[in-house]
Amino acid sequence: MEPSVFSFDNLPVRNPDGNDADTEGFKHSVDGIFQKVDKLERRVNEVEQFYLNISKKQQSGSSKGGGSSIVKDKDKERHVPSIRKQQQDASKREAAAAKRMQELMRQLGTTLRQIAQHKWAWPFMQPVDVKGLGLHDYYEVIDKPMDLSTIKNQMEANDGTAYKNVREICADARLVFKNAMKYNDEKSDVHVMARKLLGKFEEKWLQLLPKVTEEEKRREDEEVEAKLDMQLAQEAAMARDLSNELYEVDMHLAELRNIVVQKCRKMSSEEKRKLGVALTRLSPEDLTKALEIVAQNNPGFQATAEEVDLDIDAQAESTLWRLKFFVKDVLEVQGKKCGKHRWQQQQEHQQ
């Protein structure tokens, strides 16, 4: 009986102390490194796909009539700053936004001073003297008392309790007059005075409202863009880390390849012939994997072509040995599966 087409019982090495275990160790090291490279490349592809999706979303957003003018004006080939730069920019944006909001609150404060100078404003200047006026049910009717002096004090506070948003001032200003209208009969002087001053306040607020709405829209757009930029910066940092790691792995891989070539002797013509025959015994899926091994050392090799002409003699020694290791593992698995299948058939036949 002729010997098996493929024999891996002995793998001679150049150094006299080399052995099967030594060569197998290099084989597993190389395969492990290649698996790590494949995993890293998949992660890099995920990052690249993320940037591609972001680019498509930006182009889609810029083609619509609405949306943020800030995002529309961004260059398609946008630069991605570092995470620290994003944090610095975020602090600057917050400071600029706070300054703009302070200006809006200053303008509303001017309106409140004008109202405070009205001849009917005196009942609303200070907190209601509930005890002095004998208003025993006041706190049962009014949930949150408010007056113009309390608003003024909170606008000028330096202890962290100051208003942060112009709408907070607007809400409290309305509350001053609505509380008075709620507690007092609509025919009473205080109710009539409160309704009059509330009307004047609403007129002034409507004049300021477009600026407030514009600022809120700007803040919303800036926050959306800042969130996107931070996400891009984080992905870019990950991509840089992956790139560095890939470089280190490639350097390690090159060293291992050289070691494999040094450790393993050159294949004889007969071994190359057997290798070629063994490749024909592979399944289409395993054959594709074998051709990918060849392609890794031959950039111009078309591993996915319908017809492949593989010149065994033209391959590097490291490629030949990797192919031999790969085919050995595959054929061993196939042999075990065939043996199990035959055993199952025998068991069925005996039954």
Tab-separated table of C-alpha atoms in Angstrom:
chain	number	residue	atom	x	y	z
A	1	MET	CA	0.000	0.000	0.000
A	2	GLU	CA	1.303	3.426	-0.894
A	3	PRO	CA	2.045	5.829	1.955
A	4	SER	CA	-0.383	8.649	2.748
A	5	VAL	CA	-0.228	11.614	0.405
A	6	PHE	CA	0.703	13.828	3.311
A	7	SER	CA	3.041	12.890	6.161
A	8	PHE	CA	3.759	15.297	9.027
A	9	ASP	CA	5.500	12.844	11.316
A	10	ASN	CA	8.880	14.550	11.015
A	11	LEU	CA	9.711	18.191	10.357
A	12	PRO	CA	13.517	18.474	10.211
A	13	VAL	CA	15.020	21.797	11.204
A	14	ARG	CA	18.353	23.348	10.398
A	15	ASN	CA	19.733	23.414	13.913
A	16	PRO	CA	20.666	19.968	15.276
A	17	ASP	CA	18.626	20.524	18.433
A	18	GLY	CA	15.382	21.358	16.590
A	19	ASN	CA	12.398	19.006	16.842
A	20	ASP	CA	8.716	18.640	16.048
A	21	ALA	CA	7.608	20.441	19.208
A	22	ASP	CA	9.914	23.359	18.428
A	23	THR	CA	8.517	23.771	14.936
A	24	GLU	CA	4.938	23.302	16.144
A	25	GLY	CA	5.555	26.034	18.708
A	26	PHE	CA	6.535	28.470	15.988
A	27	LYS	CA	3.526	27.356	13.979
A	28	HIS	CA	1.142	28.180	16.830
A	29	SER	CA	2.910	31.489	17.489
A	30	VAL	CA	2.547	32.552	13.864
A	31	ASP	CA	-1.079	31.434	13.698
A	32	GLY	CA	-1.838	33.260	16.948
A	33	ILE	CA	-0.315	36.460	15.652
A	34	PHE	CA	-2.280	36.190	12.407
A	35	GLN	CA	-5.514	35.703	14.378
A	36	LYS	CA	-4.715	38.824	16.367
A	37	VAL	CA	-4.040	40.745	13.153
A	38	ASP	CA	-7.356	39.597	11.703
A	39	LYS	CA	-9.201	40.692	14.858
A	40	LEU	CA	-7.531	44.100	14.874
A	41	GLU	CA	-8.235	44.614	11.181
A	42	ARG	CA	-11.909	43.834	11.783
A	43	ARG	CA	-11.987	46.474	14.520
A	44	VAL	CA	-10.287	48.975	12.218
A	45	ASN	CA	-12.894	48.215	9.559
A	46	GLU	CA	-15.629	48.888	12.123
A	47	VAL	CA	-14.093	52.275	12.882
A	48	GLU	CA	-13.825	53.079	9.168
A	49	GLN	CA	-17.463	52.068	8.702
A	50	PHE	CA	-18.419	54.382	11.577
A	51	TYR	CA	-16.764	57.343	9.850
A	52	LEU	CA	-18.431	56.396	6.562
A	53	ASN	CA	-21.866	56.336	8.216
A	54	ILE	CA	-21.214	59.705	9.873
A	55	SER	CA	-20.206	61.177	6.508
A	56	LYS	CA	-23.381	59.873	4.890
A	57	LYS	CA	-25.540	61.316	7.690
A	58	GLN	CA	-23.878	64.706	7.324
A	59	GLN	CA	-24.411	64.710	3.560
A	60	SER	CA	-28.029	63.631	4.041
A	61	GLY	CA	-28.578	66.338	6.655
A	62	SER	CA	-27.074	69.048	4.462
A	63	SER	CA	-29.387	68.136	1.570
A	64	LYS	CA	-32.526	68.863	3.638
A	65	GLY	CA	-34.132	72.268	3.845
A	66	GLY	CA	-34.170	72.481	7.638
A	67	GLY	CA	-31.578	71.646	10.229
A	68	SER	CA	-28.670	73.391	11.791
A	69	SER	CA	-26.776	75.986	9.792
A	70	ILE	CA	-23.759	75.143	11.949
A	71	VAL	CA	-23.712	71.551	10.728
A	72	LYS	CA	-24.455	72.586	7.140
A	73	ASP	CA	-21.449	74.880	7.010
A	74	LYS	CA	-19.034	72.180	8.153
A	75	ASP	CA	-16.589	70.880	5.602
A	76	LYS	CA	-17.281	67.312	4.509
A	77	GLU	CA	-13.647	66.376	5.127
A	78	ARG	CA	-13.806	67.465	8.747
A	79	HIS	CA	-10.768	67.427	10.989
A	80	VAL	CA	-11.174	65.378	14.166
A	81	PRO	CA	-9.465	67.084	17.131
A	82	SER	CA	-8.252	65.193	20.183
A	83	ILE	CA	-10.476	64.451	23.167
A	84	ARG	CA	-8.630	67.067	25.253
A	85	LYS	CA	-9.172	69.656	22.506
A	86	GLN	CA	-12.873	68.749	22.448
A	87	GLN	CA	-13.076	69.286	26.197
A	88	GLN	CA	-11.340	72.642	25.892
A	89	ASP	CA	-13.688	73.684	23.092
A	90	ALA	CA	-16.679	72.564	25.170
A	91	SER	CA	-15.545	74.797	28.047
A	92	LYS	CA	-15.189	77.746	25.680
A	93	ARG	CA	-18.638	77.109	24.214
A	94	GLU	CA	-20.165	76.944	27.681
A	95	ALA	CA	-18.513	80.213	28.661
A	96	ALA	CA	-19.667	81.949	25.472
A	97	ALA	CA	-23.211	80.597	25.877
A	98	ALA	CA	-23.321	81.725	29.514
A	99	LYS	CA	-22.230	85.201	28.448
A	100	ARG	CA	-24.969	85.400	25.810
A	101	MET	CA	-27.537	84.193	28.345
A	102	GLN	CA	-26.364	86.833	30.817
A	103	GLU	CA	-27.076	89.475	28.188
A	104	LEU	CA	-30.604	88.166	27.675
A	105	MET	CA	-31.187	88.159	31.428
A	106	ARG	CA	-29.833	91.720	31.627
A	107	GLN	CA	-32.351	92.816	29.008
A	108	LEU	CA	-35.209	91.149	30.887
A	109	GLY	CA	-33.927	92.752	34.079
A	110	THR	CA	-34.293	96.143	32.396
A	111	THR	CA	-37.919	95.279	31.657
A	112	LEU	CA	-38.524	94.341	35.300
A	113	ARG	CA	-36.997	97.637	36.496
A	114	GLN	CA	-39.310	99.531	34.179
A	115	ILE	CA	-42.298	97.637	35.583
A	116	ALA	CA	-41.080	98.254	39.138
A	117	GLN	CA	-41.220	102.001	38.431
A	118	HIS	CA	-44.897	101.815	37.463
A	119	LYS	CA	-47.262	103.557	39.869
A	120	TRP	CA	-49.144	100.303	40.476
A	121	ALA	CA	-46.059	98.193	41.207
A	122	TRP	CA	-45.820	98.922	44.952
A	123	PRO	CA	-47.923	95.907	46.148
A	124	PHE	CA	-45.546	93.549	44.335
A	125	MET	CA	-42.174	94.966	45.349
A	126	GLN	CA	-41.743	93.004	48.598
A	127	PRO	CA	-42.907	89.598	49.889
A	128	VAL	CA	-46.543	89.556	51.000
A	129	ASP	CA	-46.843	90.386	54.715
A	130	VAL	CA	-49.039	87.389	55.420
A	131	LYS	CA	-49.057	87.791	59.212
A	132	GLY	CA	-49.400	91.579	59.249
A	133	LEU	CA	-52.286	91.517	56.804
A	134	GLY	CA	-53.933	88.570	58.532
A	135	LEU	CA	-53.949	86.411	55.408
A	136	HIS	CA	-54.261	83.129	57.319
A	137	ASP	CA	-55.137	81.030	54.259
A	138	TYR	CA	-52.500	82.542	51.955
A	139	TYR	CA	-50.156	79.538	51.965
A	140	GLU	CA	-53.108	77.218	51.393
A	141	VAL	CA	-53.897	79.054	48.142
A	142	ILE	CA	-50.418	80.057	46.987
A	143	ASP	CA	-47.858	77.276	46.557
A	144	LYS	CA	-44.846	79.461	45.758
A	145	PRO	CA	-44.905	83.112	46.911
A	146	MET	CA	-42.927	85.517	44.696
A	147	ASP	CA	-42.190	89.249	44.502
A	148	LEU	CA	-40.003	91.610	42.446
A	149	SER	CA	-37.374	92.137	45.178
A	150	THR	CA	-36.863	88.379	45.509
A	151	ILE	CA	-36.324	88.155	41.747
A	152	LYS	CA	-33.855	91.053	41.868
A	153	ASN	CA	-31.895	89.444	44.727
A	154	GLN	CA	-31.691	86.103	42.943
A	155	MET	CA	-30.503	87.769	39.728
A	156	GLU	CA	-27.671	89.429	41.683
A	157	ALA	CA	-26.776	86.428	43.880
A	158	ASN	CA	-23.147	85.303	43.997
A	159	ASP	CA	-23.628	82.161	46.092
A	160	GLY	CA	-24.562	79.830	43.234
A	161	THR	CA	-28.314	80.354	43.581
A	162	ALA	CA	-28.555	82.950	40.788
A	163	TYR	CA	-30.750	82.349	37.760
A	164	LYS	CA	-29.058	80.367	34.991
A	165	ASN	CA	-31.663	80.895	32.299
A	166	VAL	CA	-33.784	83.827	31.236
A	167	ARG	CA	-36.888	81.657	31.174
A	168	GLU	CA	-36.486	81.065	34.923
A	169	ILE	CA	-36.769	84.832	35.479
A	170	CYS	CA	-39.750	85.015	33.155
A	171	ALA	CA	-41.538	82.234	35.071
A	172	ASP	CA	-40.990	83.951	38.427
A	173	ALA	CA	-42.048	87.345	37.064
A	174	ARG	CA	-45.312	85.873	35.827
A	175	LEU	CA	-45.770	84.165	39.184
A	176	VAL	CA	-45.644	87.508	41.014
A	177	PHE	CA	-48.723	88.768	39.222
A	178	LYS	CA	-50.534	85.444	38.803
A	179	ASN	CA	-50.306	84.790	42.554
A	180	ALA	CA	-51.953	88.166	43.196
A	181	MET	CA	-54.666	87.451	40.649
A	182	LYS	CA	-55.252	84.003	42.086
A	183	TYR	CA	-55.554	85.063	45.720
A	184	ASN	CA	-57.455	88.334	45.232
A	185	ASP	CA	-60.955	88.733	43.803
A	186	GLU	CA	-60.886	89.849	40.176
A	187	LYS	CA	-62.700	93.078	41.058
A	188	SER	CA	-60.214	93.996	43.774
A	189	ASP	CA	-57.621	96.724	43.183
A	190	VAL	CA	-54.689	94.320	43.646
A	191	HIS	CA	-56.118	91.885	41.081
A	192	VAL	CA	-56.678	94.672	38.526
A	193	MET	CA	-53.187	96.114	39.124
A	194	ALA	CA	-51.578	92.665	38.779
A	195	ARG	CA	-53.426	91.944	35.533
A	196	LYS	CA	-52.335	95.311	34.106
A	197	LEU	CA	-48.672	94.822	34.959
A	198	LEU	CA	-48.706	91.208	33.736
A	199	GLY	CA	-49.969	92.459	30.381
A	200	LYS	CA	-47.126	94.989	30.152
A	201	PHE	CA	-44.603	92.296	31.076
A	202	GLU	CA	-45.932	89.903	28.404
A	203	GLU	CA	-45.623	92.645	25.759
A	204	LYS	CA	-41.968	93.167	26.607
A	205	TRP	CA	-41.355	89.393	26.815
A	206	LEU	CA	-42.756	88.880	23.314
A	207	GLN	CA	-40.236	91.409	22.016
A	208	LEU	CA	-37.372	89.490	23.663
A	209	LEU	CA	-38.682	86.006	22.857
A	210	PRO	CA	-37.212	85.729	19.291
A	211	LYS	CA	-33.720	86.289	20.708
A	212	VAL	CA	-34.372	83.713	23.428
A	213	THR	CA	-35.617	81.156	20.900
A	214	GLU	CA	-32.634	81.810	18.640
A	215	GLU	CA	-30.217	81.296	21.517
A	216	GLU	CA	-31.942	78.061	22.562
A	217	LYS	CA	-31.762	76.720	18.999
A	218	ARG	CA	-28.103	77.658	18.805
A	219	ARG	CA	-27.389	75.888	22.087
A	220	GLU	CA	-29.231	72.791	20.913
A	221	ASP	CA	-27.244	72.719	17.659
A	222	GLU	CA	-23.963	73.228	19.493
A	223	GLU	CA	-24.712	70.412	21.923
A	224	VAL	CA	-25.581	68.016	19.091
A	225	GLU	CA	-22.410	68.934	17.232
A	226	ALA	CA	-20.291	68.739	20.389
A	227	LYS	CA	-21.630	65.269	21.142
A	228	LEU	CA	-20.839	64.147	17.604
A	229	ASP	CA	-17.359	65.667	17.706
A	230	MET	CA	-16.604	63.968	21.029
A	231	GLN	CA	-17.749	60.641	19.630
A	232	LEU	CA	-15.553	61.175	16.571
A	233	ALA	CA	-12.604	62.080	18.783
A	234	GLN	CA	-13.069	58.929	20.853
A	235	GLU	CA	-13.304	56.782	17.727
A	236	ALA	CA	-10.246	58.501	16.270
A	237	ALA	CA	-8.300	57.804	19.472
A	238	MET	CA	-9.320	54.159	19.275
A	239	ALA	CA	-8.292	54.041	15.608
A	240	ARG	CA	-4.880	55.479	16.475
A	241	ASP	CA	-4.435	52.887	19.221
A	242	LEU	CA	-5.449	50.117	16.828
A	243	SER	CA	-3.046	51.411	14.200
A	244	ASN	CA	-0.170	51.394	16.692
A	245	GLU	CA	-1.100	47.922	17.872
A	246	LEU	CA	-1.309	46.639	14.301
A	247	TYR	CA	2.141	48.035	13.595
A	248	GLU	CA	3.603	46.268	16.630
A	249	VAL	CA	1.890	43.013	15.671
A	250	ASP	CA	3.160	43.285	12.098
A	251	MET	CA	6.718	43.798	13.389
A	252	HIS	CA	6.383	40.759	15.650
A	253	LEU	CA	4.918	38.769	12.791
A	254	ALA	CA	7.807	39.649	10.503
A	255	GLU	CA	10.250	38.447	13.153
A	256	LEU	CA	8.366	35.164	13.545
A	257	ARG	CA	8.289	34.649	9.803
A	258	ASN	CA	12.050	35.018	9.669
A	259	ILE	CA	12.433	32.582	12.560
A	260	VAL	CA	10.195	30.044	10.826
A	261	VAL	CA	12.281	30.292	7.661
A	262	GLN	CA	15.473	29.845	9.681
A	263	LYS	CA	14.118	26.930	11.708
A	264	CYS	CA	12.488	25.007	8.889
A	265	ARG	CA	14.595	23.508	6.165
A	266	LYS	CA	13.685	24.116	2.526
A	267	MET	CA	10.965	21.859	1.204
A	268	SER	CA	12.018	19.212	-1.259
A	269	SER	CA	10.350	18.914	-4.657
A	270	GLU	CA	8.533	15.786	-3.478
A	271	GLU	CA	7.147	17.593	-0.419
A	272	LYS	CA	5.959	20.445	-2.606
A	273	ARG	CA	4.254	17.941	-4.915
A	274	LYS	CA	2.489	16.299	-1.962
A	275	LEU	CA	1.477	19.701	-0.681
A	276	GLY	CA	-0.088	20.492	-4.044
A	277	VAL	CA	-1.982	17.198	-4.048
A	278	ALA	CA	-3.163	17.756	-0.481
A	279	LEU	CA	-4.537	21.165	-1.394
A	280	THR	CA	-6.858	19.491	-3.903
A	281	ARG	CA	-8.413	17.465	-1.062
A	282	LEU	CA	-9.601	20.583	0.739
A	283	SER	CA	-13.207	21.730	0.738
A	284	PRO	CA	-13.954	24.959	-1.196
A	285	GLU	CA	-14.145	26.883	2.068
A	286	ASP	CA	-10.817	25.536	3.378
A	287	LEU	CA	-9.199	26.017	-0.021
A	288	THR	CA	-10.182	29.677	0.081
A	289	LYS	CA	-8.501	29.997	3.492
A	290	ALA	CA	-5.369	28.329	2.109
A	291	LEU	CA	-5.284	30.761	-0.807
A	292	GLU	CA	-5.617	33.653	1.637
A	293	ILE	CA	-2.427	32.418	3.310
A	294	VAL	CA	-0.694	32.610	-0.071
A	295	ALA	CA	-2.099	36.086	-0.699
A	296	GLN	CA	-0.651	37.441	2.537
A	297	ASN	CA	2.870	37.192	1.122
A	298	ASN	CA	1.778	37.993	-2.449
A	299	PRO	CA	-0.156	41.278	-2.650
A	300	GLY	CA	-0.914	40.761	-6.332
A	301	PHE	CA	-2.316	37.258	-5.849
A	302	GLN	CA	-6.081	36.998	-6.525
A	303	ALA	CA	-7.283	34.647	-3.764
A	304	THR	CA	-10.937	35.122	-4.658
A	305	ALA	CA	-10.683	34.594	-8.403
A	306	GLU	CA	-12.869	31.887	-9.980
A	307	GLU	CA	-9.798	30.067	-11.362
A	308	VAL	CA	-6.473	30.185	-9.535
A	309	ASP	CA	-3.138	29.054	-10.938
A	310	LEU	CA	-0.907	28.450	-7.906
A	311	ASP	CA	2.806	27.979	-8.575
A	312	ILE	CA	4.071	26.051	-5.537
A	313	ASP	CA	7.726	26.496	-6.544
A	314	ALA	CA	7.350	30.285	-6.587
A	315	GLN	CA	6.141	30.518	-2.973
A	316	ALA	CA	8.307	31.642	-0.051
A	317	GLU	CA	9.413	28.998	2.447
A	318	SER	CA	7.337	30.609	5.220
A	319	THR	CA	4.241	30.410	3.007
A	320	LEU	CA	4.884	26.751	2.160
A	321	TRP	CA	5.279	25.761	5.795
A	322	ARG	CA	2.187	27.701	6.864
A	323	LEU	CA	0.244	25.956	4.104
A	324	LYS	CA	1.575	22.611	5.268
A	325	PHE	CA	0.569	23.294	8.880
A	326	PHE	CA	-2.868	24.487	7.785
A	327	VAL	CA	-3.536	21.493	5.522
A	328	LYS	CA	-2.410	19.105	8.244
A	329	ASP	CA	-4.905	20.528	10.723
A	330	VAL	CA	-7.752	20.528	8.195
A	331	LEU	CA	-7.142	16.952	7.018
A	332	GLU	CA	-6.912	15.730	10.612
A	333	VAL	CA	-10.342	17.239	11.331
A	334	GLN	CA	-11.734	15.737	8.131
A	335	GLY	CA	-10.309	12.337	9.087
A	336	LYS	CA	-11.938	12.447	12.517
A	337	LYS	CA	-15.293	13.385	10.976
A	338	CYS	CA	-15.056	10.559	8.438
A	339	GLY	CA	-14.135	8.066	11.170
A	340	LYS	CA	-17.080	9.154	13.303
A	341	HIS	CA	-19.415	8.892	10.306
A	342	ARG	CA	-18.237	5.354	9.503
A	343	TRP	CA	-18.693	4.323	13.147
A	344	GLN	CA	-22.246	5.672	13.159
A	345	GLN	CA	-23.016	3.731	9.959
A	346	GLN	CA	-21.646	0.523	11.498
A	347	GLN	CA	-23.791	1.036	14.607
A	348	GLU	CA	-26.890	1.569	12.492
A	349	HIS	CA	-26.096	-1.519	10.394
A	350	GLN	CA	-25.694	-3.672	13.525
A	351	GLN	CA	-29.049	-2.507	14.836
